[in-house]
Amino acid sequence: MGSMTRGTEETSWTTRIRRAARLAGEVAYTRWRGRRHAHATGTASWRQAVEESSTRLLRSVAVDVEIRGARPLLAGPVLLVANHVSWLDAQALGAVAGTRFVAKSEVRDWPVIGTMAARFGTLFIRRGHRRDAHRMKNAIAKLLVTGERIVVFPEGTTTDGTRVAPFYSALLQAAVDAAVPVQPVAIRYREADGAPS
């Protein structure tokens, strides 16, 4: 995946307030859309809802997604393996690929975000628990066999995107078990002038 860019000019308070209002509106819309499609997780209409909601949310905060490289694997089941930089990562990948995500179990309890994540089919894992990693690996493999696209962030944490942290590789076995491809994704954020954001 390419970079997400924003303008480098100083943002006025009026613009910030407008963007915050747009973001709040998009979050409300996404929650409603998630409730409406929660029963259809993994279907074509669900993927379209994820892509549209994610695109609208990114637009509301003035983030453009630029893809570099081919997208050959996104037509079928695939395990996407990405670095993790920001809360926007899920929106960017959702806009491009209409995917489900694996997130730490604490996210489920976050106000607003947790509800949205659950409604859009996020899989929650208890970090640091081998038994739960095994359970999650099996759940991911089962979903991949049915044709779904799943994103994992194997670093297990966010970084500034300039380096790759060590991987927790247990969940990658799901792709082997399901006999589906793994697509690496590199996420980075850039300002409009190309400088790292």
JSON list of C-alpha atoms in Angstrom, two decimals:
[
{"chain": "A", "resi": 1, "resn": "MET", "atom": "CA", "xyz": [0.00, 0.00, 0.00]},
{"chain": "A", "resi": 2, "resn": "GLY", "atom": "CA", "xyz": [1.22, 3.45, -0.67]},
{"chain": "A", "resi": 3, "resn": "SER", "atom": "CA", "xyz": [1.10, 6.49, 1.46]},
{"chain": "A", "resi": 4, "resn": "MET", "atom": "CA", "xyz": [-1.66, 8.59, 2.91]},
{"chain": "A", "resi": 5, "resn": "THR", "atom": "CA", "xyz": [-1.14, 12.29, 2.42]},
{"chain": "A", "resi": 6, "resn": "ARG", "atom": "CA", "xyz": [-2.42, 15.46, 4.00]},
{"chain": "A", "resi": 7, "resn": "GLY", "atom": "CA", "xyz": [-1.73, 19.07, 3.22]},
{"chain": "A", "resi": 8, "resn": "THR", "atom": "CA", "xyz": [1.18, 20.67, 5.04]},
{"chain": "A", "resi": 9, "resn": "GLU", "atom": "CA", "xyz": [-0.37, 24.10, 5.49]},
{"chain": "A", "resi": 10, "resn": "GLU", "atom": "CA", "xyz": [-1.34, 25.21, 8.99]},
{"chain": "A", "resi": 11, "resn": "THR", "atom": "CA", "xyz": [-4.90, 24.20, 9.78]},
{"chain": "A", "resi": 12, "resn": "SER", "atom": "CA", "xyz": [-7.20, 26.89, 11.18]},
{"chain": "A", "resi": 13, "resn": "TRP", "atom": "CA", "xyz": [-9.48, 26.27, 14.16]},
{"chain": "A", "resi": 14, "resn": "THR", "atom": "CA", "xyz": [-12.52, 26.66, 11.91]},
{"chain": "A", "resi": 15, "resn": "THR", "atom": "CA", "xyz": [-11.22, 23.95, 9.60]},
{"chain": "A", "resi": 16, "resn": "ARG", "atom": "CA", "xyz": [-10.44, 21.69, 12.56]},
{"chain": "A", "resi": 17, "resn": "ILE", "atom": "CA", "xyz": [-13.94, 22.13, 13.97]},
{"chain": "A", "resi": 18, "resn": "ARG", "atom": "CA", "xyz": [-15.48, 21.40, 10.56]},
{"chain": "A", "resi": 19, "resn": "ARG", "atom": "CA", "xyz": [-13.33, 18.28, 10.19]},
{"chain": "A", "resi": 20, "resn": "ALA", "atom": "CA", "xyz": [-14.21, 17.10, 13.71]},
{"chain": "A", "resi": 21, "resn": "ALA", "atom": "CA", "xyz": [-17.91, 17.55, 12.94]},
{"chain": "A", "resi": 22, "resn": "ARG", "atom": "CA", "xyz": [-17.53, 15.66, 9.65]},
{"chain": "A", "resi": 23, "resn": "LEU", "atom": "CA", "xyz": [-15.61, 12.90, 11.44]},
{"chain": "A", "resi": 24, "resn": "ALA", "atom": "CA", "xyz": [-18.32, 12.60, 14.11]},
{"chain": "A", "resi": 25, "resn": "GLY", "atom": "CA", "xyz": [-20.93, 12.37, 11.37]},
{"chain": "A", "resi": 26, "resn": "GLU", "atom": "CA", "xyz": [-18.97, 9.67, 9.54]},
{"chain": "A", "resi": 27, "resn": "VAL", "atom": "CA", "xyz": [-18.48, 7.68, 12.76]},
{"chain": "A", "resi": 28, "resn": "ALA", "atom": "CA", "xyz": [-22.23, 7.80, 13.37]},
{"chain": "A", "resi": 29, "resn": "TYR", "atom": "CA", "xyz": [-22.88, 6.75, 9.77]},
{"chain": "A", "resi": 30, "resn": "THR", "atom": "CA", "xyz": [-20.35, 3.91, 10.04]},
{"chain": "A", "resi": 31, "resn": "ARG", "atom": "CA", "xyz": [-21.94, 2.64, 13.26]},
{"chain": "A", "resi": 32, "resn": "TRP", "atom": "CA", "xyz": [-25.34, 2.63, 11.56]},
{"chain": "A", "resi": 33, "resn": "ARG", "atom": "CA", "xyz": [-23.92, 0.92, 8.48]},
{"chain": "A", "resi": 34, "resn": "GLY", "atom": "CA", "xyz": [-22.19, -1.66, 10.66]},
{"chain": "A", "resi": 35, "resn": "ARG", "atom": "CA", "xyz": [-25.43, -2.46, 12.48]},
{"chain": "A", "resi": 36, "resn": "ARG", "atom": "CA", "xyz": [-27.22, -2.83, 9.17]},
{"chain": "A", "resi": 37, "resn": "HIS", "atom": "CA", "xyz": [-24.61, -5.23, 7.71]},
{"chain": "A", "resi": 38, "resn": "ALA", "atom": "CA", "xyz": [-23.51, -7.11, 10.86]},
{"chain": "A", "resi": 39, "resn": "HIS", "atom": "CA", "xyz": [-25.51, -10.19, 9.86]},
{"chain": "A", "resi": 40, "resn": "ALA", "atom": "CA", "xyz": [-23.88, -10.35, 6.41]},
{"chain": "A", "resi": 41, "resn": "THR", "atom": "CA", "xyz": [-20.17, -10.33, 7.38]},
{"chain": "A", "resi": 42, "resn": "GLY", "atom": "CA", "xyz": [-17.94, -11.52, 4.53]},
{"chain": "A", "resi": 43, "resn": "THR", "atom": "CA", "xyz": [-20.49, -11.10, 1.74]},
{"chain": "A", "resi": 44, "resn": "ALA", "atom": "CA", "xyz": [-20.04, -8.85, -1.29]},
{"chain": "A", "resi": 45, "resn": "SER", "atom": "CA", "xyz": [-22.53, -6.31, 0.10]},
{"chain": "A", "resi": 46, "resn": "TRP", "atom": "CA", "xyz": [-20.70, -6.31, 3.44]},
{"chain": "A", "resi": 47, "resn": "ARG", "atom": "CA", "xyz": [-17.32, -5.73, 1.71]},
{"chain": "A", "resi": 48, "resn": "GLN", "atom": "CA", "xyz": [-18.85, -2.86, -0.25]},
{"chain": "A", "resi": 49, "resn": "ALA", "atom": "CA", "xyz": [-20.20, -1.35, 2.98]},
{"chain": "A", "resi": 50, "resn": "VAL", "atom": "CA", "xyz": [-16.74, -1.60, 4.59]},
{"chain": "A", "resi": 51, "resn": "GLU", "atom": "CA", "xyz": [-15.05, -0.01, 1.57]},
{"chain": "A", "resi": 52, "resn": "GLU", "atom": "CA", "xyz": [-17.56, 2.84, 1.33]},
{"chain": "A", "resi": 53, "resn": "SER", "atom": "CA", "xyz": [-17.65, 3.57, 5.07]},
{"chain": "A", "resi": 54, "resn": "SER", "atom": "CA", "xyz": [-13.86, 3.52, 5.32]},
{"chain": "A", "resi": 55, "resn": "THR", "atom": "CA", "xyz": [-13.46, 5.77, 2.29]},
{"chain": "A", "resi": 56, "resn": "ARG", "atom": "CA", "xyz": [-15.94, 8.29, 3.68]},
{"chain": "A", "resi": 57, "resn": "LEU", "atom": "CA", "xyz": [-14.26, 8.33, 7.08]},
{"chain": "A", "resi": 58, "resn": "LEU", "atom": "CA", "xyz": [-10.82, 8.90, 5.54]},
{"chain": "A", "resi": 59, "resn": "ARG", "atom": "CA", "xyz": [-12.21, 11.69, 3.36]},
{"chain": "A", "resi": 60, "resn": "SER", "atom": "CA", "xyz": [-13.69, 13.38, 6.44]},
{"chain": "A", "resi": 61, "resn": "VAL", "atom": "CA", "xyz": [-10.19, 13.75, 7.94]},
{"chain": "A", "resi": 62, "resn": "ALA", "atom": "CA", "xyz": [-8.61, 14.77, 4.61]},
{"chain": "A", "resi": 63, "resn": "VAL", "atom": "CA", "xyz": [-6.58, 11.59, 4.10]},
{"chain": "A", "resi": 64, "resn": "ASP", "atom": "CA", "xyz": [-6.04, 10.24, 0.58]},
{"chain": "A", "resi": 65, "resn": "VAL", "atom": "CA", "xyz": [-4.97, 6.64, 0.01]},
{"chain": "A", "resi": 66, "resn": "GLU", "atom": "CA", "xyz": [-2.39, 6.01, -2.66]},
{"chain": "A", "resi": 67, "resn": "ILE", "atom": "CA", "xyz": [-1.65, 2.42, -3.68]},
{"chain": "A", "resi": 68, "resn": "ARG", "atom": "CA", "xyz": [1.74, 1.52, -5.05]},
{"chain": "A", "resi": 69, "resn": "GLY", "atom": "CA", "xyz": [2.22, -1.88, -6.64]},
{"chain": "A", "resi": 70, "resn": "ALA", "atom": "CA", "xyz": [-0.28, -4.35, -7.97]},
{"chain": "A", "resi": 71, "resn": "ARG", "atom": "CA", "xyz": [-3.31, -5.65, -6.12]},
{"chain": "A", "resi": 72, "resn": "PRO", "atom": "CA", "xyz": [-3.37, -9.14, -7.62]},
{"chain": "A", "resi": 73, "resn": "LEU", "atom": "CA", "xyz": [-4.47, -11.09, -4.56]},
{"chain": "A", "resi": 74, "resn": "LEU", "atom": "CA", "xyz": [-7.38, -8.99, -3.40]},
{"chain": "A", "resi": 75, "resn": "ALA", "atom": "CA", "xyz": [-9.91, -10.73, -5.66]},
{"chain": "A", "resi": 76, "resn": "GLY", "atom": "CA", "xyz": [-10.02, -13.87, -3.53]},
{"chain": "A", "resi": 77, "resn": "PRO", "atom": "CA", "xyz": [-9.28, -15.12, -0.06]},
{"chain": "A", "resi": 78, "resn": "VAL", "atom": "CA", "xyz": [-6.02, -13.72, 1.28]},
{"chain": "A", "resi": 79, "resn": "LEU", "atom": "CA", "xyz": [-4.26, -13.05, 4.56]},
{"chain": "A", "resi": 80, "resn": "LEU", "atom": "CA", "xyz": [-2.98, -9.49, 4.47]},
{"chain": "A", "resi": 81, "resn": "VAL", "atom": "CA", "xyz": [0.01, -8.90, 6.75]},
{"chain": "A", "resi": 82, "resn": "ALA", "atom": "CA", "xyz": [0.61, -5.22, 7.50]},
{"chain": "A", "resi": 83, "resn": "ASN", "atom": "CA", "xyz": [2.63, -2.96, 9.72]},
{"chain": "A", "resi": 84, "resn": "HIS", "atom": "CA", "xyz": [0.59, -0.90, 12.17]},
{"chain": "A", "resi": 85, "resn": "VAL", "atom": "CA", "xyz": [1.09, 2.86, 12.42]},
{"chain": "A", "resi": 86, "resn": "SER", "atom": "CA", "xyz": [-2.22, 4.52, 13.24]},
{"chain": "A", "resi": 87, "resn": "TRP", "atom": "CA", "xyz": [-5.91, 4.07, 13.97]},
{"chain": "A", "resi": 88, "resn": "LEU", "atom": "CA", "xyz": [-6.32, 5.04, 10.32]},
{"chain": "A", "resi": 89, "resn": "ASP", "atom": "CA", "xyz": [-4.67, 1.80, 9.15]},
{"chain": "A", "resi": 90, "resn": "ALA", "atom": "CA", "xyz": [-7.88, -0.20, 9.46]},
{"chain": "A", "resi": 91, "resn": "GLN", "atom": "CA", "xyz": [-9.78, 2.47, 7.54]},
{"chain": "A", "resi": 92, "resn": "ALA", "atom": "CA", "xyz": [-7.16, 2.57, 4.78]},
{"chain": "A", "resi": 93, "resn": "LEU", "atom": "CA", "xyz": [-7.11, -1.20, 4.36]},
{"chain": "A", "resi": 94, "resn": "GLY", "atom": "CA", "xyz": [-10.88, -1.36, 4.66]},
{"chain": "A", "resi": 95, "resn": "ALA", "atom": "CA", "xyz": [-11.24, 1.22, 1.87]},
{"chain": "A", "resi": 96, "resn": "VAL", "atom": "CA", "xyz": [-8.92, -0.74, -0.42]},
{"chain": "A", "resi": 97, "resn": "ALA", "atom": "CA", "xyz": [-9.82, -4.34, 0.33]},
{"chain": "A", "resi": 98, "resn": "GLY", "atom": "CA", "xyz": [-13.05, -4.57, 2.34]},
{"chain": "A", "resi": 99, "resn": "THR", "atom": "CA", "xyz": [-11.43, -6.80, 4.93]},
{"chain": "A", "resi": 100, "resn": "ARG", "atom": "CA", "xyz": [-11.95, -8.14, 8.43]},
{"chain": "A", "resi": 101, "resn": "PHE", "atom": "CA", "xyz": [-9.32, -7.44, 11.07]},
{"chain": "A", "resi": 102, "resn": "VAL", "atom": "CA", "xyz": [-7.75, -9.07, 14.06]},
{"chain": "A", "resi": 103, "resn": "ALA", "atom": "CA", "xyz": [-7.47, -6.67, 17.00]},
{"chain": "A", "resi": 104, "resn": "LYS", "atom": "CA", "xyz": [-6.46, -6.92, 20.62]},
{"chain": "A", "resi": 105, "resn": "SER", "atom": "CA", "xyz": [-9.39, -7.79, 22.87]},
{"chain": "A", "resi": 106, "resn": "GLU", "atom": "CA", "xyz": [-9.20, -4.42, 24.67]},
{"chain": "A", "resi": 107, "resn": "VAL", "atom": "CA", "xyz": [-10.46, -2.68, 21.52]},
{"chain": "A", "resi": 108, "resn": "ARG", "atom": "CA", "xyz": [-13.88, -4.30, 22.01]},
{"chain": "A", "resi": 109, "resn": "ASP", "atom": "CA", "xyz": [-14.35, -2.21, 25.18]},
{"chain": "A", "resi": 110, "resn": "TRP", "atom": "CA", "xyz": [-13.34, 1.12, 23.65]},
{"chain": "A", "resi": 111, "resn": "PRO", "atom": "CA", "xyz": [-16.21, 3.61, 23.42]},
{"chain": "A", "resi": 112, "resn": "VAL", "atom": "CA", "xyz": [-17.66, 3.92, 19.90]},
{"chain": "A", "resi": 113, "resn": "ILE", "atom": "CA", "xyz": [-14.67, 2.28, 18.16]},
{"chain": "A", "resi": 114, "resn": "GLY", "atom": "CA", "xyz": [-15.24, -1.06, 19.90]},
{"chain": "A", "resi": 115, "resn": "THR", "atom": "CA", "xyz": [-18.86, -1.18, 18.81]},
{"chain": "A", "resi": 116, "resn": "MET", "atom": "CA", "xyz": [-17.96, -0.28, 15.22]},
{"chain": "A", "resi": 117, "resn": "ALA", "atom": "CA", "xyz": [-15.19, -2.86, 15.11]},
{"chain": "A", "resi": 118, "resn": "ALA", "atom": "CA", "xyz": [-17.45, -5.63, 16.43]},
{"chain": "A", "resi": 119, "resn": "ARG", "atom": "CA", "xyz": [-20.24, -4.77, 14.00]},
{"chain": "A", "resi": 120, "resn": "PHE", "atom": "CA", "xyz": [-17.85, -4.96, 11.08]},
{"chain": "A", "resi": 121, "resn": "GLY", "atom": "CA", "xyz": [-16.70, -8.44, 12.05]},
{"chain": "A", "resi": 122, "resn": "THR", "atom": "CA", "xyz": [-13.41, -7.73, 13.79]},
{"chain": "A", "resi": 123, "resn": "LEU", "atom": "CA", "xyz": [-11.88, -10.78, 15.44]},
{"chain": "A", "resi": 124, "resn": "PHE", "atom": "CA", "xyz": [-10.62, -10.09, 18.95]},
{"chain": "A", "resi": 125, "resn": "ILE", "atom": "CA", "xyz": [-7.59, -11.83, 20.45]},
{"chain": "A", "resi": 126, "resn": "ARG", "atom": "CA", "xyz": [-6.18, -11.80, 23.96]},
{"chain": "A", "resi": 127, "resn": "ARG", "atom": "CA", "xyz": [-2.55, -10.85, 23.44]},
{"chain": "A", "resi": 128, "resn": "GLY", "atom": "CA", "xyz": [0.08, -12.90, 25.24]},
{"chain": "A", "resi": 129, "resn": "HIS", "atom": "CA", "xyz": [-2.14, -15.99, 25.60]},
{"chain": "A", "resi": 130, "resn": "ARG", "atom": "CA", "xyz": [-0.93, -18.97, 23.57]},
{"chain": "A", "resi": 131, "resn": "ARG", "atom": "CA", "xyz": [-4.24, -20.79, 23.84]},
{"chain": "A", "resi": 132, "resn": "ASP", "atom": "CA", "xyz": [-6.09, -17.79, 22.46]},
{"chain": "A", "resi": 133, "resn": "ALA", "atom": "CA", "xyz": [-3.55, -17.41, 19.64]},
{"chain": "A", "resi": 134, "resn": "HIS", "atom": "CA", "xyz": [-4.26, -21.04, 18.69]},
{"chain": "A", "resi": 135, "resn": "ARG", "atom": "CA", "xyz": [-8.03, -20.40, 18.81]},
{"chain": "A", "resi": 136, "resn": "MET", "atom": "CA", "xyz": [-7.64, -17.29, 16.65]},
{"chain": "A", "resi": 137, "resn": "LYS", "atom": "CA", "xyz": [-5.38, -19.05, 14.15]},
{"chain": "A", "resi": 138, "resn": "ASN", "atom": "CA", "xyz": [-8.06, -21.72, 13.66]},
{"chain": "A", "resi": 139, "resn": "ALA", "atom": "CA", "xyz": [-10.84, -19.11, 13.36]},
{"chain": "A", "resi": 140, "resn": "ILE", "atom": "CA", "xyz": [-8.88, -17.17, 10.73]},
{"chain": "A", "resi": 141, "resn": "ALA", "atom": "CA", "xyz": [-8.13, -20.33, 8.74]},
{"chain": "A", "resi": 142, "resn": "LYS", "atom": "CA", "xyz": [-11.83, -21.26, 8.74]},
{"chain": "A", "resi": 143, "resn": "LEU", "atom": "CA", "xyz": [-12.79, -17.79, 7.45]},
{"chain": "A", "resi": 144, "resn": "LEU", "atom": "CA", "xyz": [-10.08, -17.85, 4.79]},
{"chain": "A", "resi": 145, "resn": "VAL", "atom": "CA", "xyz": [-11.40, -21.19, 3.50]},
{"chain": "A", "resi": 146, "resn": "THR", "atom": "CA", "xyz": [-14.82, -19.56, 3.04]},
{"chain": "A", "resi": 147, "resn": "GLY", "atom": "CA", "xyz": [-13.28, -16.85, 0.85]},
{"chain": "A", "resi": 148, "resn": "GLU", "atom": "CA", "xyz": [-12.76, -13.99, 3.30]},
{"chain": "A", "resi": 149, "resn": "ARG", "atom": "CA", "xyz": [-9.93, -11.47, 3.45]},
{"chain": "A", "resi": 150, "resn": "ILE", "atom": "CA", "xyz": [-8.34, -11.04, 6.86]},
{"chain": "A", "resi": 151, "resn": "VAL", "atom": "CA", "xyz": [-5.78, -8.46, 8.03]},
{"chain": "A", "resi": 152, "resn": "VAL", "atom": "CA", "xyz": [-3.31, -9.17, 10.81]},
{"chain": "A", "resi": 153, "resn": "PHE", "atom": "CA", "xyz": [-0.78, -6.78, 12.29]},
{"chain": "A", "resi": 154, "resn": "PRO", "atom": "CA", "xyz": [1.91, -9.29, 13.35]},
{"chain": "A", "resi": 155, "resn": "GLU", "atom": "CA", "xyz": [4.10, -6.68, 15.08]},
{"chain": "A", "resi": 156, "resn": "GLY", "atom": "CA", "xyz": [1.42, -6.64, 17.77]},
{"chain": "A", "resi": 157, "resn": "THR", "atom": "CA", "xyz": [1.83, -2.90, 18.34]},
{"chain": "A", "resi": 158, "resn": "THR", "atom": "CA", "xyz": [2.06, 0.40, 16.49]},
{"chain": "A", "resi": 159, "resn": "THR", "atom": "CA", "xyz": [5.36, 1.89, 15.35]},
{"chain": "A", "resi": 160, "resn": "ASP", "atom": "CA", "xyz": [6.26, 5.10, 13.54]},
{"chain": "A", "resi": 161, "resn": "GLY", "atom": "CA", "xyz": [6.39, 3.13, 10.28]},
{"chain": "A", "resi": 162, "resn": "THR", "atom": "CA", "xyz": [10.10, 3.66, 9.64]},
{"chain": "A", "resi": 163, "resn": "ARG", "atom": "CA", "xyz": [11.11, 0.18, 10.78]},
{"chain": "A", "resi": 164, "resn": "VAL", "atom": "CA", "xyz": [9.63, -3.29, 11.14]},
{"chain": "A", "resi": 165, "resn": "ALA", "atom": "CA", "xyz": [9.32, -4.62, 14.69]},
{"chain": "A", "resi": 166, "resn": "PRO", "atom": "CA", "xyz": [9.66, -8.36, 15.43]},
{"chain": "A", "resi": 167, "resn": "PHE", "atom": "CA", "xyz": [6.70, -10.44, 14.25]},
{"chain": "A", "resi": 168, "resn": "TYR", "atom": "CA", "xyz": [4.43, -12.60, 16.37]},
{"chain": "A", "resi": 169, "resn": "SER", "atom": "CA", "xyz": [4.01, -15.23, 13.69]},
{"chain": "A", "resi": 170, "resn": "ALA", "atom": "CA", "xyz": [1.43, -17.61, 15.20]},
{"chain": "A", "resi": 171, "resn": "LEU", "atom": "CA", "xyz": [-1.46, -16.21, 13.17]},
{"chain": "A", "resi": 172, "resn": "LEU", "atom": "CA", "xyz": [0.41, -16.54, 9.87]},
{"chain": "A", "resi": 173, "resn": "GLN", "atom": "CA", "xyz": [-0.05, -20.30, 10.14]},
{"chain": "A", "resi": 174, "resn": "ALA", "atom": "CA", "xyz": [-3.72, -19.73, 9.30]},
{"chain": "A", "resi": 175, "resn": "ALA", "atom": "CA", "xyz": [-2.80, -19.01, 5.67]},
{"chain": "A", "resi": 176, "resn": "VAL", "atom": "CA", "xyz": [-0.80, -22.24, 5.50]},
{"chain": "A", "resi": 177, "resn": "ASP", "atom": "CA", "xyz": [-3.66, -24.22, 7.03]},
{"chain": "A", "resi": 178, "resn": "ALA", "atom": "CA", "xyz": [-6.18, -22.69, 4.62]},
{"chain": "A", "resi": 179, "resn": "ALA", "atom": "CA", "xyz": [-3.82, -22.90, 1.61]},
{"chain": "A", "resi": 180, "resn": "VAL", "atom": "CA", "xyz": [-4.34, -19.25, 0.69]},
{"chain": "A", "resi": 181, "resn": "PRO", "atom": "CA", "xyz": [-1.78, -16.60, -0.25]},
{"chain": "A", "resi": 182, "resn": "VAL", "atom": "CA", "xyz": [-0.28, -14.03, 2.11]},
{"chain": "A", "resi": 183, "resn": "GLN", "atom": "CA", "xyz": [-0.04, -10.48, 0.83]},
{"chain": "A", "resi": 184, "resn": "PRO", "atom": "CA", "xyz": [2.43, -8.17, 2.57]},
{"chain": "A", "resi": 185, "resn": "VAL", "atom": "CA", "xyz": [1.32, -4.57, 2.96]},
{"chain": "A", "resi": 186, "resn": "ALA", "atom": "CA", "xyz": [3.53, -1.65, 3.99]},
{"chain": "A", "resi": 187, "resn": "ILE", "atom": "CA", "xyz": [1.66, 1.36, 5.38]},
{"chain": "A", "resi": 188, "resn": "ARG", "atom": "CA", "xyz": [3.25, 4.76, 5.69]},
{"chain": "A", "resi": 189, "resn": "TYR", "atom": "CA", "xyz": [1.91, 8.25, 6.13]},
{"chain": "A", "resi": 190, "resn": "ARG", "atom": "CA", "xyz": [3.30, 11.17, 4.16]},
{"chain": "A", "resi": 191, "resn": "GLU", "atom": "CA", "xyz": [2.63, 14.86, 4.10]},
{"chain": "A", "resi": 192, "resn": "ALA", "atom": "CA", "xyz": [1.73, 16.44, 0.74]},
{"chain": "A", "resi": 193, "resn": "ASP", "atom": "CA", "xyz": [5.41, 17.32, 0.19]},
{"chain": "A", "resi": 194, "resn": "GLY", "atom": "CA", "xyz": [6.45, 13.68, 0.69]},
{"chain": "A", "resi": 195, "resn": "ALA", "atom": "CA", "xyz": [7.91, 14.09, 4.18]},
{"chain": "A", "resi": 196, "resn": "PRO", "atom": "CA", "xyz": [7.05, 11.37, 6.72]},
{"chain": "A", "resi": 197, "resn": "SER", "atom": "CA", "xyz": [4.00, 12.30, 8.76]}
]
